[in-house]
Short mmCIF file of C-alpha atoms in Angstrom, two decimals:
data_model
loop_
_atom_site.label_atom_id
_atom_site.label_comp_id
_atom_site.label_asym_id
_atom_site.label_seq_id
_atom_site.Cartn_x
_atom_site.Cartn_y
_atom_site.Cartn_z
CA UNK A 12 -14.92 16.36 -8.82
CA UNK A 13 -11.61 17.52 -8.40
CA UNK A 14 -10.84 20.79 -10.42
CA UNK A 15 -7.29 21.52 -11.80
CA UNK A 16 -5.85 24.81 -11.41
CA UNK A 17 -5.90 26.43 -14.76
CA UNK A 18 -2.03 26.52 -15.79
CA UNK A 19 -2.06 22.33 -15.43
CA UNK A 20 -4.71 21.68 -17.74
CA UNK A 21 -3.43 18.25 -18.14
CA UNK A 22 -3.71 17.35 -14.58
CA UNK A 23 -6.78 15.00 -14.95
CA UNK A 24 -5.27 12.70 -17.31
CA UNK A 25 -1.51 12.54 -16.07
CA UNK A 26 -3.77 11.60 -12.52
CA UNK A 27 -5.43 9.21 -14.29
CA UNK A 28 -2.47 7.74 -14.93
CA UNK A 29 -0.95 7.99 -11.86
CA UNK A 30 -3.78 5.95 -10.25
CA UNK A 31 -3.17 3.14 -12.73
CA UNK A 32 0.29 3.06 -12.04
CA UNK A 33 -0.82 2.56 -8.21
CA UNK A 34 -3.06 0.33 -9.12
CA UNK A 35 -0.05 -1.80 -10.92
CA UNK A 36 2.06 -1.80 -8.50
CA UNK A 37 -0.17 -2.36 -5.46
CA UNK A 38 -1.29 -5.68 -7.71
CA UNK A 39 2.27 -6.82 -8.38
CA UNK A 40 2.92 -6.57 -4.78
CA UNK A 41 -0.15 -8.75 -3.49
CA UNK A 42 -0.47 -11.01 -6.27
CA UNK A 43 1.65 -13.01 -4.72
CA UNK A 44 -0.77 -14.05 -2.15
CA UNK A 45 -3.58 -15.26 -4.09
CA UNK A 46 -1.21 -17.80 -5.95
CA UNK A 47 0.97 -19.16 -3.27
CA UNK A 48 0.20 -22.71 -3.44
CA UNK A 49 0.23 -22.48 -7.48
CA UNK A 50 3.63 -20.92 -7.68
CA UNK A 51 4.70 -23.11 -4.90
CA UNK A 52 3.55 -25.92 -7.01
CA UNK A 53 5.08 -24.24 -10.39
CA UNK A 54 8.58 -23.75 -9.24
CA UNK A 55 8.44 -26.49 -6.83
CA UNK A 56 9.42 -24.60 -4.02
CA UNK A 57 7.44 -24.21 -0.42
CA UNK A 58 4.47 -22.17 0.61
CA UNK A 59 6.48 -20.73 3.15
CA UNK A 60 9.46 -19.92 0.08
CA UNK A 61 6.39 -18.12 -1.93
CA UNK A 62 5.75 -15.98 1.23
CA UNK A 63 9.23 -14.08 1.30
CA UNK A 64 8.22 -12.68 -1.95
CA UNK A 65 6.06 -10.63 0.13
CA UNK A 66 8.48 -10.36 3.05
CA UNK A 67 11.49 -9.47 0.41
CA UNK A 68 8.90 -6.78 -1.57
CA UNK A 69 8.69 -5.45 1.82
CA UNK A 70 11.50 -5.06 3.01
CA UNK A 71 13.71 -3.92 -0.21
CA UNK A 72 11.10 -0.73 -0.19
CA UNK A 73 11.46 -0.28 3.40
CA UNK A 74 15.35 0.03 3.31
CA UNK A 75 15.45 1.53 -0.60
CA UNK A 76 12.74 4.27 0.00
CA UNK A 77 14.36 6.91 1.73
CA UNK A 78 17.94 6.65 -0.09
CA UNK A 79 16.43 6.69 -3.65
CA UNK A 80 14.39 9.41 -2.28
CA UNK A 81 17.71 11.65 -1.33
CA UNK A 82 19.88 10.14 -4.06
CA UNK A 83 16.79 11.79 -6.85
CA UNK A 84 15.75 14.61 -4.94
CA UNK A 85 16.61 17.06 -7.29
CA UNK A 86 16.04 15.46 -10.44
CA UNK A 87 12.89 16.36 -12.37
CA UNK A 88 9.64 14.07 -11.65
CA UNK A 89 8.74 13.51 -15.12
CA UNK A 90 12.25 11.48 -15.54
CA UNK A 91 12.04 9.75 -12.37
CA UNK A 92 8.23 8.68 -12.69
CA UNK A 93 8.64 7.57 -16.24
CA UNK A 94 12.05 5.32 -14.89
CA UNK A 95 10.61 3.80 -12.58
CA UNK A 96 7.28 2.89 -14.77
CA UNK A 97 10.40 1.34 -17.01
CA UNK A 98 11.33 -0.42 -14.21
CA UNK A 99 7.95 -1.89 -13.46
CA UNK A 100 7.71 -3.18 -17.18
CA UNK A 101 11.14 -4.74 -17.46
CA UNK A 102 10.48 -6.72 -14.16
CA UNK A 103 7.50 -7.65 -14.64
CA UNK A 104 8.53 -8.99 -18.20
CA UNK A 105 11.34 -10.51 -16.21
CA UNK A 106 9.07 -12.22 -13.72
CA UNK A 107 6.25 -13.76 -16.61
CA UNK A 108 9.12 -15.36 -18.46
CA UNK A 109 11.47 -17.08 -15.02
CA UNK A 110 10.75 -20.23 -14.34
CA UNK A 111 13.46 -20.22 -11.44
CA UNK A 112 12.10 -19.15 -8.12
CA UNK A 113 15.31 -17.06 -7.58
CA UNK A 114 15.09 -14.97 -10.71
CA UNK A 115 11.65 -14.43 -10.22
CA UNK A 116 12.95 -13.20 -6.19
CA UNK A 117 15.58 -10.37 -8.15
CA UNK A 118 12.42 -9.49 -10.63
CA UNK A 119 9.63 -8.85 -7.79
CA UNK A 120 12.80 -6.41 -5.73
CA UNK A 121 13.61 -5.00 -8.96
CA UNK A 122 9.84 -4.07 -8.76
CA UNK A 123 9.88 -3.34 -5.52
CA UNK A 124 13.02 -0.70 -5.60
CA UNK A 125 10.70 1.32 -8.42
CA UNK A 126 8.22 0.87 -5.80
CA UNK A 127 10.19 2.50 -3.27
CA UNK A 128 10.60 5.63 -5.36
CA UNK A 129 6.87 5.69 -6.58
CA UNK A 130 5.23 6.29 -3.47
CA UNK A 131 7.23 9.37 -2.21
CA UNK A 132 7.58 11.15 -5.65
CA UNK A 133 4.21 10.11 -6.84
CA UNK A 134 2.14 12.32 -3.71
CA UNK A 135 3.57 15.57 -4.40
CA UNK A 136 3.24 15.44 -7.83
CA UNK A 137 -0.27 14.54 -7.67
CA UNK A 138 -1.67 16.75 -5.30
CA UNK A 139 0.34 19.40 -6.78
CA UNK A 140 -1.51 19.64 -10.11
CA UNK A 141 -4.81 20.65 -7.88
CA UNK A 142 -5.64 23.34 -5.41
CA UNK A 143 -4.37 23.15 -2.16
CA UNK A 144 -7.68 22.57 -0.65
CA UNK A 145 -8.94 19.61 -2.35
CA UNK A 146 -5.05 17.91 -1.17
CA UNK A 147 -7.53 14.87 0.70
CA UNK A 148 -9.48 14.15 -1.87
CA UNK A 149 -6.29 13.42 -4.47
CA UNK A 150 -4.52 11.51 -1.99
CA UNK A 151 -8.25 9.93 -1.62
CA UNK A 152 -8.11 9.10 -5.74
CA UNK A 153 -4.80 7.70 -5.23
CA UNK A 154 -5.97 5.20 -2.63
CA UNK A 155 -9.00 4.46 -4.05
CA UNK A 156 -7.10 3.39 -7.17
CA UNK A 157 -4.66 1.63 -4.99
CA UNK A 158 -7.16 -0.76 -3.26
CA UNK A 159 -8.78 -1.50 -6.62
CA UNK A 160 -5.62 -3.74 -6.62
CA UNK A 161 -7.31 -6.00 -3.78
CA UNK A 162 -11.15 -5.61 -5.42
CA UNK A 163 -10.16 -6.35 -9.04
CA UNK A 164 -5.93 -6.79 -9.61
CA UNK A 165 -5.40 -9.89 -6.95
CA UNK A 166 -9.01 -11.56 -7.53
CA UNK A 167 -8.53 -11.36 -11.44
CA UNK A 168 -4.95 -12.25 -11.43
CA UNK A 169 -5.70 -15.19 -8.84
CA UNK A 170 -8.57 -16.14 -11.28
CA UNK A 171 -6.19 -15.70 -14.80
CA UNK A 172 -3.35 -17.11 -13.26
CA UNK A 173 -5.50 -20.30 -11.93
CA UNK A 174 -7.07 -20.57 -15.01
CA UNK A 175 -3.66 -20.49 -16.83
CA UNK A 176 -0.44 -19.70 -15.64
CA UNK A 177 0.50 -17.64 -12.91
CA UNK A 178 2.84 -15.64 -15.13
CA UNK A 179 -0.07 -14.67 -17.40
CA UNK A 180 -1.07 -11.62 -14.93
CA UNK A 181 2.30 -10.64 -14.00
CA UNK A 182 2.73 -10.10 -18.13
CA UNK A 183 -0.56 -8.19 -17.87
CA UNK A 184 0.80 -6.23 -15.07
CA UNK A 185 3.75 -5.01 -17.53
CA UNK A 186 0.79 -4.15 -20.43
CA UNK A 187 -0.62 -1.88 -17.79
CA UNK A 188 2.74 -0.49 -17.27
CA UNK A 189 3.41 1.19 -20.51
CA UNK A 190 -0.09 2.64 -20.31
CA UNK A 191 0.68 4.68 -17.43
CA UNK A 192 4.74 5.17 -18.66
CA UNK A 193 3.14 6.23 -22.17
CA UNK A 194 0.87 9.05 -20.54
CA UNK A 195 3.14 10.17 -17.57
CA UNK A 196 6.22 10.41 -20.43
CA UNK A 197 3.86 12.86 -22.79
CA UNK A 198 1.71 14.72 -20.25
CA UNK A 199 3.91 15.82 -16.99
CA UNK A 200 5.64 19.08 -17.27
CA UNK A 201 9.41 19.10 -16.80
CA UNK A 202 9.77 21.32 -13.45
CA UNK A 203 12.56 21.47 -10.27
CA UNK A 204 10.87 19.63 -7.55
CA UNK A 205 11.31 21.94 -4.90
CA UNK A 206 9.40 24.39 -7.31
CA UNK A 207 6.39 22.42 -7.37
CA UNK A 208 3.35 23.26 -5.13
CA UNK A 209 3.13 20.17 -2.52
CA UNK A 210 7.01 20.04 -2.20
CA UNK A 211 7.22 21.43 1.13
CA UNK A 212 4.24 20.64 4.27
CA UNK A 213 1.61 23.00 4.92
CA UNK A 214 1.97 22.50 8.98
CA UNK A 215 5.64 21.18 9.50
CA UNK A 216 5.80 19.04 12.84
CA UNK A 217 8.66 16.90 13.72
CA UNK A 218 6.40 15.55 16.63
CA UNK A 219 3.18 14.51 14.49
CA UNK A 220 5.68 13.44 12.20
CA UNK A 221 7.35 10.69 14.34
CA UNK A 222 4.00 9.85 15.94
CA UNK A 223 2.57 9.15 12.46
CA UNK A 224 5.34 7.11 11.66
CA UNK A 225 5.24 4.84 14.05
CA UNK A 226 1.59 4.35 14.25
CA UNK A 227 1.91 3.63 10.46
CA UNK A 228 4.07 1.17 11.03
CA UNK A 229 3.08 -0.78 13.87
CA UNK A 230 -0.39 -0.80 11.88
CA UNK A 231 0.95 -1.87 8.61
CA UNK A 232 2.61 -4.90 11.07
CA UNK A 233 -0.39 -6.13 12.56
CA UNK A 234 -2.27 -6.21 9.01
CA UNK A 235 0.10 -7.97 7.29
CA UNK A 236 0.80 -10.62 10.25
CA UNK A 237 -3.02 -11.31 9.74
CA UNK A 238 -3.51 -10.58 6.17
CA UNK A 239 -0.42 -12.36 4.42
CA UNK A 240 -2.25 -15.32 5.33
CA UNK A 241 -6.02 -14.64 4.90
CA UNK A 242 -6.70 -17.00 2.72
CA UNK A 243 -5.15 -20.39 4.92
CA UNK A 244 -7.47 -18.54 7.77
CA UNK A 245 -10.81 -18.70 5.91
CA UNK A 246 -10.10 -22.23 5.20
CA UNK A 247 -8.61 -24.04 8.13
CA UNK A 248 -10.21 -21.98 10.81
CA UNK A 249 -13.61 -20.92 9.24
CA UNK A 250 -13.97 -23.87 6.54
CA UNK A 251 -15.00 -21.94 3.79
CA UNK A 252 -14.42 -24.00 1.24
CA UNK A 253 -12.01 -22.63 -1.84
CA UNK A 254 -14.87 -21.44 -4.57
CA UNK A 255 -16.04 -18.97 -1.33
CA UNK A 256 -12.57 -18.23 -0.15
CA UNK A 257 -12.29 -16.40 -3.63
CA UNK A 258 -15.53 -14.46 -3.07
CA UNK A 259 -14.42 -13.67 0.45
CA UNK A 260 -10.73 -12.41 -0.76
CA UNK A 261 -12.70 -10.32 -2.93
CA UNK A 262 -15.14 -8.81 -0.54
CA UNK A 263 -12.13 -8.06 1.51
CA UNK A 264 -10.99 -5.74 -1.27
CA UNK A 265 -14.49 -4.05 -1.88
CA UNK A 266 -14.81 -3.57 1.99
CA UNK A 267 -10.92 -1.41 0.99
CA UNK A 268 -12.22 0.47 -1.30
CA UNK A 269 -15.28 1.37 0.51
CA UNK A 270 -12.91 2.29 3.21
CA UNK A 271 -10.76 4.37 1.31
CA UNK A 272 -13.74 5.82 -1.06
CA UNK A 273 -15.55 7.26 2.37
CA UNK A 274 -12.33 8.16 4.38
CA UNK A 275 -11.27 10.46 1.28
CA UNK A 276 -14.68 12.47 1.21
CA UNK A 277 -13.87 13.16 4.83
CA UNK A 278 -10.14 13.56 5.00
CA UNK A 279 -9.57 16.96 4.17
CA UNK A 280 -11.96 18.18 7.08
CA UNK A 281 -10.99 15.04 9.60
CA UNK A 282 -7.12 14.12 8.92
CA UNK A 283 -6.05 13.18 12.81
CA UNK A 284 -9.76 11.37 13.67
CA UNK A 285 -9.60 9.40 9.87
CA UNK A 286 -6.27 7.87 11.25
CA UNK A 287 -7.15 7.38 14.61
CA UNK A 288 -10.84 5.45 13.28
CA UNK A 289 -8.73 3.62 10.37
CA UNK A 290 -6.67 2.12 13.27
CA UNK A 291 -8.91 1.40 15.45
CA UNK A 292 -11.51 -0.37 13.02
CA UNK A 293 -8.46 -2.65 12.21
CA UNK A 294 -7.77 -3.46 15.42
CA UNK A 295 -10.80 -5.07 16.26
CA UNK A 296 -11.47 -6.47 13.17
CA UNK A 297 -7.58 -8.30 13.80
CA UNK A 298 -8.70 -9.56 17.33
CA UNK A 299 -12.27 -10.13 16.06
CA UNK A 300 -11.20 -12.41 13.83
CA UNK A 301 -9.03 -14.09 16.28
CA UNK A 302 -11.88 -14.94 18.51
CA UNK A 303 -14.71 -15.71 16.66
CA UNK A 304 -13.05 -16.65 13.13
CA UNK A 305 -14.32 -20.45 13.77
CA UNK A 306 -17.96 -19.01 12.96
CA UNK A 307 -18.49 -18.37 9.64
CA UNK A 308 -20.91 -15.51 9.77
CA UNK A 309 -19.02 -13.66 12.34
CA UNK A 310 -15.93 -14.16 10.33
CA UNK A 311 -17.15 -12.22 7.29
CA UNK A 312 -18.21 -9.65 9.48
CA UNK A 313 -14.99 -9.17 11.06
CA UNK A 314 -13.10 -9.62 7.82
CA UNK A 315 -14.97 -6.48 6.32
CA UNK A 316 -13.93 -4.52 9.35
CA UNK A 317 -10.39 -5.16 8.46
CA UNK A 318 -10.82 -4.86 5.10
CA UNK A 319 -12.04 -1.26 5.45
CA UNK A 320 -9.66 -0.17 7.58
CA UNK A 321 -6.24 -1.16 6.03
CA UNK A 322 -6.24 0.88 2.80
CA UNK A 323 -7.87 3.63 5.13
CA UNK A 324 -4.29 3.95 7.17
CA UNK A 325 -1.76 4.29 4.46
CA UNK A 326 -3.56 6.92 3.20
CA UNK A 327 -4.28 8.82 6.11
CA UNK A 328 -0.38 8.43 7.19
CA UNK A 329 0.57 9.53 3.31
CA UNK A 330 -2.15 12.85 4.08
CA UNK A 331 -0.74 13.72 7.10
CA UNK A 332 3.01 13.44 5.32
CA UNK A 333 1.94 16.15 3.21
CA UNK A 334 0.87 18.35 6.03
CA UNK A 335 3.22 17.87 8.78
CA UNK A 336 6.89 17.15 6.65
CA UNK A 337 9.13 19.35 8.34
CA UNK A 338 11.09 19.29 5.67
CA UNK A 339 10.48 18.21 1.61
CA UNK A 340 7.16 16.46 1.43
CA UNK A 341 8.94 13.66 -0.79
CA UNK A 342 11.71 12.74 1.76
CA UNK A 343 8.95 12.54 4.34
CA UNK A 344 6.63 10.17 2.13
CA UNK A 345 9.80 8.24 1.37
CA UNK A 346 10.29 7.41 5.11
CA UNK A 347 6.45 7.04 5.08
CA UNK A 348 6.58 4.64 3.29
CA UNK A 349 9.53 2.87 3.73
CA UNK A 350 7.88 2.47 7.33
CA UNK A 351 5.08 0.75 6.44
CA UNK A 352 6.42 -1.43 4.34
CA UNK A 353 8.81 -2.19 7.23
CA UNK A 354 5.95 -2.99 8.77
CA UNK A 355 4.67 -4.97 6.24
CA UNK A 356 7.84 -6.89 5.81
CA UNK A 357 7.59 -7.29 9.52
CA UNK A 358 4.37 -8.45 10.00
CA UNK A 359 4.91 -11.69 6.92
CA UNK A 360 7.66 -12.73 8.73
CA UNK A 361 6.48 -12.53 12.19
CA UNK A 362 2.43 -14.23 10.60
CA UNK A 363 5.40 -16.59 8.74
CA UNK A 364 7.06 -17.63 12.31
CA UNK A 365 3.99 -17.91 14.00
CA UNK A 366 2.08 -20.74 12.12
CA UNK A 367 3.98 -23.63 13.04
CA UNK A 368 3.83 -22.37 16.80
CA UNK A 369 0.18 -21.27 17.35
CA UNK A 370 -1.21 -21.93 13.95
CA UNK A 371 -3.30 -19.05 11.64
CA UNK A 372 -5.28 -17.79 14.43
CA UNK A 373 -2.20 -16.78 16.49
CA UNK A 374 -0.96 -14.62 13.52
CA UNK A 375 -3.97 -12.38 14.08
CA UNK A 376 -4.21 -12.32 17.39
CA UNK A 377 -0.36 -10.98 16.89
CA UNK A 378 -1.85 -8.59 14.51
CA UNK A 379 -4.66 -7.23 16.42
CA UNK A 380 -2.24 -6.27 19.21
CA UNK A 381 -0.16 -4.55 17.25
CA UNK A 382 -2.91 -2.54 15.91
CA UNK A 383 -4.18 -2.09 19.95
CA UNK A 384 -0.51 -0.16 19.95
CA UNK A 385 -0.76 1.65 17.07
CA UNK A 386 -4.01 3.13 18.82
CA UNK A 387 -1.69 3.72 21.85
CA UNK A 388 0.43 5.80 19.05
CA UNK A 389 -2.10 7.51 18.53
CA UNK A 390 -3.34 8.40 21.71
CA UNK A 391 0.14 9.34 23.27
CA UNK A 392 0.02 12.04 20.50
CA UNK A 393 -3.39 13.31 21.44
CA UNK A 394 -3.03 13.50 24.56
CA UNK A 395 0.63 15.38 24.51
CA UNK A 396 -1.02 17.86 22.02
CA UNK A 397 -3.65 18.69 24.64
CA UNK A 398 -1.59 19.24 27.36
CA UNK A 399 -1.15 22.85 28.05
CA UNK A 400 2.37 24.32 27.54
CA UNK A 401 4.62 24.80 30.91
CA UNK A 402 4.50 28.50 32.32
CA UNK A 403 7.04 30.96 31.77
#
């Protein structure tokens, strides 16, 4: 149990609500990938077409994060939080109503640019309700209610939105919303950011920093070649026929949050090993996949490997953030995350060119090398940090 520091009584709830707000938007992001075939079908547009709603998401937080970051870096949280929860509602009313597959493109990157924002003001804010030394375990609550997105958001929504109409959980997604807006708008105290407690890292290190980086983002590649296309894997190359692929999509997500759940418990006392175990794990469930998908019993073991590792390294790259910034911790999670979702953006596309060339298995063997260089990353760093300093 996390225990607030006395003068932010409040923290609890406005946490709360932080964690369903990263719960939203991690859901609007993915849902996409349970219901590609039944937008596709919807707006009569290709599978491939559905995909760069994942690769556009991507990418408009990977180039917006950063900028928005330095354009409101002196503006109050409270303001900028509850603005971009408005965002998040107004697109995703936007997005339930289209029925034109480029309107429905502008909504999901008007989502995406509050998206952007969210992630680097949302850390600081957090953590700084709390005590410095329980930092891990809020960043842990955050993921936690982030990969609750692949355990209950994308398996309910892909359920609703089969059941119905895909645009029924998107309009959900906007209910959920003005929950968190509501709270967040009430609760947050009005405060400069640089006055608050996590605006500034504990250990600055331009070094770690870069290291971090681009482990983070070479990971968030190789997932996201693989994962963008999980579903098309389970059936083609494992056979699992759809009523199990559901089951399996959602055992991914409970293997995330079990991931996430146990790396937070730790992550306070272990922050470099987490990372360097998160990536690893990946990797191997990436290659596993790759070559021994066509058996079904070695697939599922294999895809809960992967699925405990991936919410496992944003985390641990957002936890680091907050310890080595060498500057504000909010520009740092900015580039953090405009990184990974680089990555992300990268991977789709790269999973995207790969199919018609080598089919679904050669998007994660793609992946599961990337994640073998991430480890390199990570290494490098290691073993520069243990090498003694020159004499004199």
């Amino acid at each position: 149990m996390v225990a607030p520091r006395p003068a932010s009584w409040h923290g609890p709830t406005v946490l709360a609500a932080l964690m369903l707000a990263a719960f939203t938007f991690n859901t609007a992001e993915n849902l996409p990938i349970g219901l590609l075939e039944v937008i596709s079908e919807s707006l009569r547009v290709s599978v491939s077409a559905v995909g760069l709603l994942v690769t556009g998401y991507g990418v408009t937080v990977a180039v917006a994060s950063l900028p928005l970051a330095h354009v409101m870096r002196a503006v109050p949280r409270r303001y900028v939080l509850t603005g971009l929860l408005a965002a998040l509602v107004v697109s995703s009313l936007a997005a339930a109503l289209t029925t034109s597959y480029w309107l429905l493109l502008m909504a999901r990157l008007l989502t995406a640019l509050a998206q952007a924002l969210f992630w680097a003001v949302m850390g600081p804010v957090a953590v700084g309700l709390f005590a410095p030394a329980v930092r891990g375990r809020v960043v842990g609550a955050l993921s936690v209610a982030g990969s609750l997105a692949l355990v209950i958001g994308v398996p309910a929504g892909t359920w609703l939105g089969r059941l119905s109409d895909w645009r029924v959980p998107v309009a959900v997604l906007a209910g959920l919303g003005i929950v968190s807006l509501s709270t967040i708008a009430v609760l947050l105290p009005t405060s400069r950011p640089e006055e608050e407690d996590a605006a500034y890292g504990v250990s600055p290190d331009v070094r770690r920093f870069g290291i971090v980086l681009a482990a983070g983002t070479l990971s968030a590649a190789g997932a996201f070649a693989g994962f963008t296309y999980i579903v098309r894997f389970l059936g083609d190359v494992s056979g699992f026929p759809p009523s199990i692929v559901s089951v399996l999509f959602m055992a991914f997500g409970v293997a995330c949050l079990f991931g996430v759940s146990v790396t937070g418990a730790v992550l306070d006392r272990f922050p470099h090993a987490a990372l360097a175990a998160a990536v690893a794990t990946q990797a191997v469930g990436l290659l596993g996949l790759y070559v021994a998908g066509t058996d079904p019993v070695a697939a599922v073991v294999f895809l809960v490997l992967m699925g405990g590792a991936v919410g496992p390294v944003f985390m641990t790259t957002q936890n680091a953030m907050l310890h080595c910034a060498p500057g504000r911790t909010d520009i740092a999670l900015a580039a953090n995350s405009g990184a990974y979702n680089a990555g992300i953006a990268a991977g789709a596309a790269l999973g995207g060119l790969i199919l018609p060339l080598a089919e679904v298995r050669g998007a994660f063997l793609a992946g599961g090398l990337l994640s073998v260089a991430a480890c390199a990353v990570l290494l490098g760093g290691r073993l520069l940090r243990l090498r003694p300093e020159p004499a004199g």
